[in-house]
């Protein structure tokens, strides 16, 4: 890998591209930056979103710094006809080209070590990865980790899961309602993905919704103020070393016409969480309440994909990583290590803002002069 690189960005989704943009803009020479990404092409996790998730059904993909999304859409194109899994990768691809961000892919980082202080001197980070030509290594002074969460789907364990004869799938595997048509489908989870899937699948399948706690819908429009409150709560948690937690627990699930329609059809009647899984369905404490299921959809979220950072031993006693810095992107006690797209910056708008903060703080820590332009 590039011998002269001083900074590595791992992950080229919204967070990694934003960080790369700001690092270059604020004075880091392009040949001092290495950007690595595990996927074969641009788009980050958006490459994998289900086909029926279109630009009109996503919550909103914010423009990357310096280039409006609309530049890659055809004039007058109807957003409901454009799958996000096509449009966002096209946008990121054009962005990488315009900004001169050379992403090395497919390169999967499997281990990062070093980065501490040894004999009073800063140790470099050592990155080990697998790329098209086999094992690759790089040593850098500063590291921005932007690996998102798509690689770490979370499925809670329930007794009997291994006995179930039907199909179990995670949101990550969902490709649209067609393959579930005519089946009895149990959807587990109280977040936006669960409700999105229910709203679609309930039109052609018999669905049952199960959540751990009662879902909280919100009539309040998702204003900038609501967003700020949610981000502030998550930021407070990571500054205290707690796992980031869910944004929906603060904002609630905002009603929209698709959810209202699902509610009218009775698809949003919810039951509390089952206690076990049987060969043919799900079971509550009272077996008389057993429900048959052909498919269980686990819309139970994701965790941050940070396994490759395990040698750095970042997790503290609170179960999370203690974060600091202006927007809580910097790992406490590690001035040259930033996590972006983690906690308060885990949204397209959050990733944008965090990219700017990361660039300023990291270049200062590396004593690379910060300028306002390339
Ligand atoms: P990602 O887009 O996941 O990018 C991470 C990159 O890191 C990937 O390209 C991957 O290849 C790479 N990577 C991972 N591990 C490694 C490794 N070990 N080595 C090298 N590379 C690696 N947010 C919004 O703001 N608006 C929305 O409408 C919205 N809708 C969503 C819908 C769904 C179903 C989900 C699950 C999330 C949604 N989000 C939305 C959240 C969204 O994922 C983030 O906002 C944002 O796109 C994530 O960007 P990211 O760069 O942090 O991560």
PDB file of N, CA, C and O in Angstrom, residues 43 57 126 133 145 152 172 185 233 242 262 272 350:
ATOM      1  N   UNK A  43     -20.738   3.233  -3.032  1.00  0.00           N
ATOM      2  CA  UNK A  43     -22.129   3.208  -2.534  1.00  0.00           C
ATOM      3  C   UNK A  43     -22.254   2.850  -1.070  1.00  0.00           C
ATOM      4  O   UNK A  43     -23.324   3.019  -0.490  1.00  0.00           O
ATOM      5  N   UNK A  57     -38.957   6.734  -0.481  1.00  0.00           N
ATOM      6  CA  UNK A  57     -39.287   6.063   0.795  1.00  0.00           C
ATOM      7  C   UNK A  57     -38.140   6.103   1.802  1.00  0.00           C
ATOM      8  O   UNK A  57     -38.338   5.758   2.963  1.00  0.00           O
ATOM      9  N   UNK A 126      -0.958   0.093  12.604  1.00  0.00           N
ATOM     10  CA  UNK A 126      -0.604  -0.914  11.601  1.00  0.00           C
ATOM     11  C   UNK A 126      -1.903  -1.556  11.104  1.00  0.00           C
ATOM     12  O   UNK A 126      -2.688  -2.093  11.900  1.00  0.00           O
ATOM     13  N   UNK A 133      -4.890  -8.606  -4.436  1.00  0.00           N
ATOM     14  CA  UNK A 133      -3.608  -9.311  -4.586  1.00  0.00           C
ATOM     15  C   UNK A 133      -3.178 -10.023  -3.320  1.00  0.00           C
ATOM     16  O   UNK A 133      -1.990 -10.327  -3.140  1.00  0.00           O
ATOM     17  N   UNK A 145     -11.922   5.669  11.185  1.00  0.00           N
ATOM     18  CA  UNK A 145     -12.680   4.447  10.920  1.00  0.00           C
ATOM     19  C   UNK A 145     -14.121   4.820  10.582  1.00  0.00           C
ATOM     20  O   UNK A 145     -14.784   5.510  11.348  1.00  0.00           O
ATOM     21  N   UNK A 152     -22.643  -5.880  10.469  1.00  0.00           N
ATOM     22  CA  UNK A 152     -22.899  -6.491  11.781  1.00  0.00           C
ATOM     23  C   UNK A 152     -24.392  -6.532  12.087  1.00  0.00           C
ATOM     24  O   UNK A 152     -24.877  -5.849  13.000  1.00  0.00           O
ATOM     25  N   UNK A 172     -31.255  -7.175   6.607  1.00  0.00           N
ATOM     26  CA  UNK A 172     -30.172  -7.166   5.628  1.00  0.00           C
ATOM     27  C   UNK A 172     -30.454  -8.085   4.432  1.00  0.00           C
ATOM     28  O   UNK A 172     -29.980  -7.834   3.334  1.00  0.00           O
ATOM     29  N   UNK A 185     -45.958 -14.366   8.084  1.00  0.00           N
ATOM     30  CA  UNK A 185     -44.665 -13.734   8.352  1.00  0.00           C
ATOM     31  C   UNK A 185     -44.703 -13.024   9.712  1.00  0.00           C
ATOM     32  O   UNK A 185     -45.559 -12.163   9.938  1.00  0.00           O
ATOM     33  N   UNK A 233     -28.769  13.226  22.574  1.00  0.00           N
ATOM     34  CA  UNK A 233     -28.886  12.114  23.533  1.00  0.00           C
ATOM     35  C   UNK A 233     -27.829  11.046  23.239  1.00  0.00           C
ATOM     36  O   UNK A 233     -27.162  10.536  24.136  1.00  0.00           O
ATOM     37  N   UNK A 242     -20.998   4.718  26.963  1.00  0.00           N
ATOM     38  CA  UNK A 242     -22.091   3.751  26.836  1.00  0.00           C
ATOM     39  C   UNK A 242     -22.279   3.389  25.360  1.00  0.00           C
ATOM     40  O   UNK A 242     -21.938   4.182  24.480  1.00  0.00           O
ATOM     41  N   UNK A 262     -51.070   1.169   6.403  1.00  0.00           N
ATOM     42  CA  UNK A 262     -50.828  -0.130   7.042  1.00  0.00           C
ATOM     43  C   UNK A 262     -51.643  -0.234   8.338  1.00  0.00           C
ATOM     44  O   UNK A 262     -52.213  -1.277   8.651  1.00  0.00           O
ATOM     45  N   UNK A 272     -46.555  -8.363  22.308  1.00  0.00           N
ATOM     46  CA  UNK A 272     -45.261  -8.344  23.001  1.00  0.00           C
ATOM     47  C   UNK A 272     -44.375  -9.475  22.512  1.00  0.00           C
ATOM     48  O   UNK A 272     -44.850 -10.415  21.879  1.00  0.00           O
ATOM     49  N   UNK A 350     -25.257  13.507   9.820  1.00  0.00           N
ATOM     50  CA  UNK A 350     -24.277  13.452  10.907  1.00  0.00           C
ATOM     51  C   UNK A 350     -22.882  13.148  10.373  1.00  0.00           C
ATOM     52  O   UNK A 350     -21.883  13.724  10.825  1.00  0.00           O
TER      53      UNK A 350
END
